[in-house]
C-alpha cells in the first residue's frame, strides 16, 4: 500500500531543497572566488611589461601574433594616458610557430615596452607582427613558461585574457574583444561580467 505524502511534508522538502541549492551555489561562488584570489597572487610572479600608473590594475595576456591583443592595446592606451589604468602585459607565445620566439624577442629587447608597442602598432597597420623571433635565454624561456602556466590556470583558451581586481577585492577575468564602454566600466570600478 502506497503512503500519501502530506502537504506539510512536501513544503518542508521543497524548502530544504531550496536551502541546500542556495548553500551549494554560495559555496561554489566562494570556491571560485578563492581560486581567483589565488590566481591574483600567482600573477605577482608573472613576467610582464607595465604601462601606466592608474588605480585600476589589469593583467593583459598577449601573444605577439594576436591581432585582437593589439586591438585591446589600442583601446587601453587612452585610459593609460589619462592615468586611469595600469596595464601589466603578460607575454605568452603559443598561437603560431613563431610566437614563442617573438615573445622572447620582446622580453629580451633593450626596451621591452617599446618593442611590444611597435609590434602592436605594426600588427594593427599591416596585419603582421614586426618583431623578429629570437632564441630565448634560459631566464626568458623559464619566464614565458611560467606565464603560460598562469594563463592556463585562468581557464582561458583564447586571447586576449584580462584579469583584474575590483575595488571590493573581487578578482575577475574577461576574455575576448574589449570595447571602450567596457573599459569605462572597469576604470569606474565595475566588473565586466564575462
mmCIF file of C-alpha atoms in Angstrom:
data_model
loop_
_atom_site.group_PDB
_atom_site.id
_atom_site.type_symbol
_atom_site.label_atom_id
_atom_site.label_comp_id
_atom_site.label_asym_id
_atom_site.label_seq_id
_atom_site.Cartn_x
_atom_site.Cartn_y
_atom_site.Cartn_z
ATOM 1 C CA UNK A 1 0.000 0.000 0.000
ATOM 2 C CA UNK A 2 1.367 3.423 -1.000
ATOM 3 C CA UNK A 3 1.608 6.099 1.602
ATOM 4 C CA UNK A 4 0.285 9.550 0.682
ATOM 5 C CA UNK A 5 2.736 12.441 1.062
ATOM 6 C CA UNK A 6 1.331 15.166 3.237
ATOM 7 C CA UNK A 7 1.220 18.748 2.077
ATOM 8 C CA UNK A 8 3.242 19.781 5.150
ATOM 9 C CA UNK A 9 5.992 17.226 4.321
ATOM 10 C CA UNK A 10 6.051 18.405 0.683
ATOM 11 C CA UNK A 11 6.549 22.056 1.745
ATOM 12 C CA UNK A 12 9.362 21.050 4.125
ATOM 13 C CA UNK A 13 11.047 19.051 1.339
ATOM 14 C CA UNK A 14 10.838 21.930 -1.121
ATOM 15 C CA UNK A 15 12.135 24.396 1.489
ATOM 16 C CA UNK A 16 15.025 22.034 2.340
ATOM 17 C CA UNK A 17 15.876 21.550 -1.361
ATOM 18 C CA UNK A 18 15.893 25.304 -1.998
ATOM 19 C CA UNK A 19 18.031 25.927 1.088
ATOM 20 C CA UNK A 20 20.558 23.256 0.043
ATOM 21 C CA UNK A 21 20.647 24.628 -3.520
ATOM 22 C CA UNK A 22 21.381 28.096 -2.159
ATOM 23 C CA UNK A 23 24.135 26.679 0.067
ATOM 24 C CA UNK A 24 25.728 24.826 -2.865
ATOM 25 C CA UNK A 25 25.597 27.915 -5.097
ATOM 26 C CA UNK A 26 27.136 30.105 -2.379
ATOM 27 C CA UNK A 27 29.827 27.517 -1.686
ATOM 28 C CA UNK A 28 30.666 27.313 -5.385
ATOM 29 C CA UNK A 29 30.983 31.088 -5.590
ATOM 30 C CA UNK A 30 33.225 31.135 -2.547
ATOM 31 C CA UNK A 31 35.411 28.428 -4.040
ATOM 32 C CA UNK A 32 35.533 30.276 -7.328
ATOM 33 C CA UNK A 33 36.404 33.487 -5.511
ATOM 34 C CA UNK A 34 39.204 31.735 -3.590
ATOM 35 C CA UNK A 35 40.568 30.335 -6.852
ATOM 36 C CA UNK A 36 40.643 33.819 -8.397
ATOM 37 C CA UNK A 37 42.332 35.296 -5.310
ATOM 38 C CA UNK A 38 44.983 32.570 -5.577
ATOM 39 C CA UNK A 39 45.417 33.405 -9.252
ATOM 40 C CA UNK A 40 45.901 37.096 -8.387
ATOM 41 C CA UNK A 41 48.725 36.028 -6.045
ATOM 42 C CA UNK A 42 50.279 33.938 -8.832
ATOM 43 C CA UNK A 43 50.233 36.943 -11.152
ATOM 44 C CA UNK A 44 52.770 38.659 -8.894
ATOM 45 C CA UNK A 45 55.219 36.022 -10.158
ATOM 46 C CA UNK A 46 54.443 36.633 -13.834
ATOM 47 C CA UNK A 47 56.913 38.415 -16.074
ATOM 48 C CA UNK A 48 55.147 41.441 -17.536
ATOM 49 C CA UNK A 49 55.654 44.785 -19.208
ATOM 50 C CA UNK A 50 53.884 47.538 -17.286
ATOM 51 C CA UNK A 51 52.408 50.697 -18.748
ATOM 52 C CA UNK A 52 50.545 53.385 -16.854
ATOM 53 C CA UNK A 53 50.036 54.113 -13.193
ATOM 54 C CA UNK A 54 46.259 54.263 -12.801
ATOM 55 C CA UNK A 55 44.467 52.858 -9.765
ATOM 56 C CA UNK A 56 42.751 50.160 -11.858
ATOM 57 C CA UNK A 57 45.258 47.385 -12.497
ATOM 58 C CA UNK A 58 44.759 44.719 -15.146
ATOM 59 C CA UNK A 59 46.932 41.856 -16.298
ATOM 60 C CA UNK A 60 46.607 41.501 -20.069
ATOM 61 C CA UNK A 61 47.865 38.196 -21.500
ATOM 62 C CA UNK A 62 49.022 38.627 -25.101
ATOM 63 C CA UNK A 63 50.705 36.792 -27.943
ATOM 64 C CA UNK A 64 52.866 38.882 -30.324
ATOM 65 C CA UNK A 65 50.932 37.471 -33.318
ATOM 66 C CA UNK A 66 47.447 38.148 -31.878
ATOM 67 C CA UNK A 67 45.589 40.919 -33.723
ATOM 68 C CA UNK A 68 42.900 41.009 -31.013
ATOM 69 C CA UNK A 69 45.617 41.612 -28.411
ATOM 70 C CA UNK A 70 46.849 44.546 -30.499
ATOM 71 C CA UNK A 71 43.280 45.909 -30.652
ATOM 72 C CA UNK A 72 42.995 45.620 -26.840
ATOM 73 C CA UNK A 73 46.285 47.520 -26.519
ATOM 74 C CA UNK A 74 44.923 50.256 -28.803
ATOM 75 C CA UNK A 75 41.731 50.580 -26.707
ATOM 76 C CA UNK A 76 43.633 50.577 -23.408
ATOM 77 C CA UNK A 77 46.124 53.252 -24.482
ATOM 78 C CA UNK A 78 43.894 56.341 -23.901
ATOM 79 C CA UNK A 79 42.965 55.073 -20.412
ATOM 80 C CA UNK A 80 46.660 54.578 -19.628
ATOM 81 C CA UNK A 81 47.481 58.052 -20.983
ATOM 82 C CA UNK A 82 44.743 59.634 -18.819
ATOM 83 C CA UNK A 83 46.174 57.946 -15.699
ATOM 84 C CA UNK A 84 43.114 55.746 -15.171
ATOM 85 C CA UNK A 85 44.667 52.374 -15.906
ATOM 86 C CA UNK A 86 47.765 50.340 -15.147
ATOM 87 C CA UNK A 87 48.226 47.514 -17.619
ATOM 88 C CA UNK A 88 50.641 44.675 -16.981
ATOM 89 C CA UNK A 89 51.125 42.988 -20.338
ATOM 90 C CA UNK A 90 51.936 39.316 -19.779
ATOM 91 C CA UNK A 91 53.534 37.767 -22.887
ATOM 92 C CA UNK A 92 52.821 34.174 -23.877
ATOM 93 C CA UNK A 93 53.859 32.534 -27.108
ATOM 94 C CA UNK A 94 51.686 29.759 -28.455
ATOM 95 C CA UNK A 95 49.393 30.997 -31.253
ATOM 96 C CA UNK A 96 51.803 30.272 -34.110
ATOM 97 C CA UNK A 97 55.180 28.607 -34.545
ATOM 98 C CA UNK A 98 56.920 31.992 -34.348
ATOM 99 C CA UNK A 99 55.032 33.263 -31.271
ATOM 100 C CA UNK A 100 57.402 31.960 -28.593
ATOM 101 C CA UNK A 101 60.478 33.411 -30.312
ATOM 102 C CA UNK A 102 58.720 36.754 -30.826
ATOM 103 C CA UNK A 103 57.619 36.884 -27.177
ATOM 104 C CA UNK A 104 61.242 36.134 -26.223
ATOM 105 C CA UNK A 105 62.481 38.907 -28.518
ATOM 106 C CA UNK A 106 60.148 41.437 -26.868
ATOM 107 C CA UNK A 107 61.223 40.484 -23.345
ATOM 108 C CA UNK A 108 64.908 40.458 -24.299
ATOM 109 C CA UNK A 109 64.789 43.777 -26.156
ATOM 110 C CA UNK A 110 66.768 46.680 -24.737
ATOM 111 C CA UNK A 111 63.413 48.477 -24.282
ATOM 112 C CA UNK A 112 60.695 45.776 -23.967
ATOM 113 C CA UNK A 113 57.811 48.263 -23.743
ATOM 114 C CA UNK A 114 58.885 49.988 -26.943
ATOM 115 C CA UNK A 115 59.370 46.648 -28.733
ATOM 116 C CA UNK A 116 55.889 45.498 -27.650
ATOM 117 C CA UNK A 117 54.243 48.800 -28.660
ATOM 118 C CA UNK A 118 55.975 48.830 -32.081
ATOM 119 C CA UNK A 119 54.905 45.248 -32.659
ATOM 120 C CA UNK A 120 51.270 46.028 -31.774
ATOM 121 C CA UNK A 121 51.215 49.134 -33.996
ATOM 122 C CA UNK A 122 52.621 47.249 -36.979
ATOM 123 C CA UNK A 123 50.214 44.359 -36.384
ATOM 124 C CA UNK A 124 47.321 46.832 -36.461
ATOM 125 C CA UNK A 125 48.669 48.616 -39.543
ATOM 126 C CA UNK A 126 49.647 45.627 -41.697
ATOM 127 C CA UNK A 127 48.224 42.543 -40.005
ATOM 128 C CA UNK A 128 51.748 41.182 -39.429
ATOM 129 C CA UNK A 129 53.909 41.242 -36.322
ATOM 130 C CA UNK A 130 57.052 43.297 -36.833
ATOM 131 C CA UNK A 131 59.304 41.756 -34.193
ATOM 132 C CA UNK A 132 61.657 39.000 -35.361
ATOM 133 C CA UNK A 133 61.930 35.755 -33.417
ATOM 134 C CA UNK A 134 64.830 35.390 -31.021
ATOM 135 C CA UNK A 135 66.273 32.400 -29.238
ATOM 136 C CA UNK A 136 65.113 32.618 -25.648
ATOM 137 C CA UNK A 137 67.717 32.748 -22.929
ATOM 138 C CA UNK A 138 67.229 30.270 -20.096
ATOM 139 C CA UNK A 139 65.733 33.026 -17.931
ATOM 140 C CA UNK A 140 63.341 34.192 -20.662
ATOM 141 C CA UNK A 141 62.333 30.611 -21.508
ATOM 142 C CA UNK A 142 61.511 29.966 -17.850
ATOM 143 C CA UNK A 143 59.577 33.261 -17.565
ATOM 144 C CA UNK A 144 57.467 32.545 -20.659
ATOM 145 C CA UNK A 145 56.664 29.013 -19.446
ATOM 146 C CA UNK A 146 55.630 30.439 -16.056
ATOM 147 C CA UNK A 147 53.373 32.984 -17.809
ATOM 148 C CA UNK A 148 51.848 30.170 -19.842
ATOM 149 C CA UNK A 149 51.114 28.128 -16.684
ATOM 150 C CA UNK A 150 49.412 31.133 -15.089
ATOM 151 C CA UNK A 151 47.425 31.725 -18.297
ATOM 152 C CA UNK A 152 46.258 28.091 -18.265
ATOM 153 C CA UNK A 153 45.229 28.481 -14.599
ATOM 154 C CA UNK A 154 42.807 31.235 -15.635
ATOM 155 C CA UNK A 155 40.891 28.606 -17.610
ATOM 156 C CA UNK A 156 41.294 30.606 -20.806
ATOM 157 C CA UNK A 157 41.847 29.089 -24.223
ATOM 158 C CA UNK A 158 41.837 32.286 -26.273
ATOM 159 C CA UNK A 159 43.466 35.703 -26.211
ATOM 160 C CA UNK A 160 43.307 38.400 -25.112
ATOM 161 C CA UNK A 161 42.675 37.434 -21.491
ATOM 162 C CA UNK A 162 42.354 40.189 -18.899
ATOM 163 C CA UNK A 163 42.497 39.560 -15.164
ATOM 164 C CA UNK A 164 41.603 42.448 -12.848
ATOM 165 C CA UNK A 165 40.675 43.196 -9.270
ATOM 166 C CA UNK A 166 37.656 45.316 -8.384
ATOM 167 C CA UNK A 167 37.696 47.920 -5.576
ATOM 168 C CA UNK A 168 35.918 45.405 -3.279
ATOM 169 C CA UNK A 169 38.824 42.953 -3.764
ATOM 170 C CA UNK A 170 36.968 40.581 -6.062
ATOM 171 C CA UNK A 171 39.159 39.190 -8.853
ATOM 172 C CA UNK A 172 37.601 38.531 -12.263
ATOM 173 C CA UNK A 173 38.635 37.774 -15.817
ATOM 174 C CA UNK A 174 37.437 38.962 -19.187
ATOM 175 C CA UNK A 175 38.020 37.020 -22.382
ATOM 176 C CA UNK A 176 37.790 38.278 -25.913
ATOM 177 C CA UNK A 177 37.436 41.616 -27.611
ATOM 178 C CA UNK A 178 37.065 44.669 -25.418
ATOM 179 C CA UNK A 179 35.087 47.803 -26.071
ATOM 180 C CA UNK A 180 35.596 51.378 -24.878
ATOM 181 C CA UNK A 181 32.347 51.095 -22.894
ATOM 182 C CA UNK A 182 33.726 48.075 -21.038
ATOM 183 C CA UNK A 183 36.959 49.907 -20.201
ATOM 184 C CA UNK A 184 34.875 52.860 -18.947
ATOM 185 C CA UNK A 185 33.046 50.423 -16.649
ATOM 186 C CA UNK A 186 36.257 48.795 -15.477
ATOM 187 C CA UNK A 187 38.036 52.062 -14.680
ATOM 188 C CA UNK A 188 34.984 53.221 -12.713
ATOM 189 C CA UNK A 189 35.150 50.092 -10.504
ATOM 190 C CA UNK A 190 32.651 47.776 -12.181
ATOM 191 C CA UNK A 191 33.146 44.198 -13.349
ATOM 192 C CA UNK A 192 32.758 43.165 -16.964
ATOM 193 C CA UNK A 193 30.746 40.033 -16.240
ATOM 194 C CA UNK A 194 32.284 37.713 -18.835
#
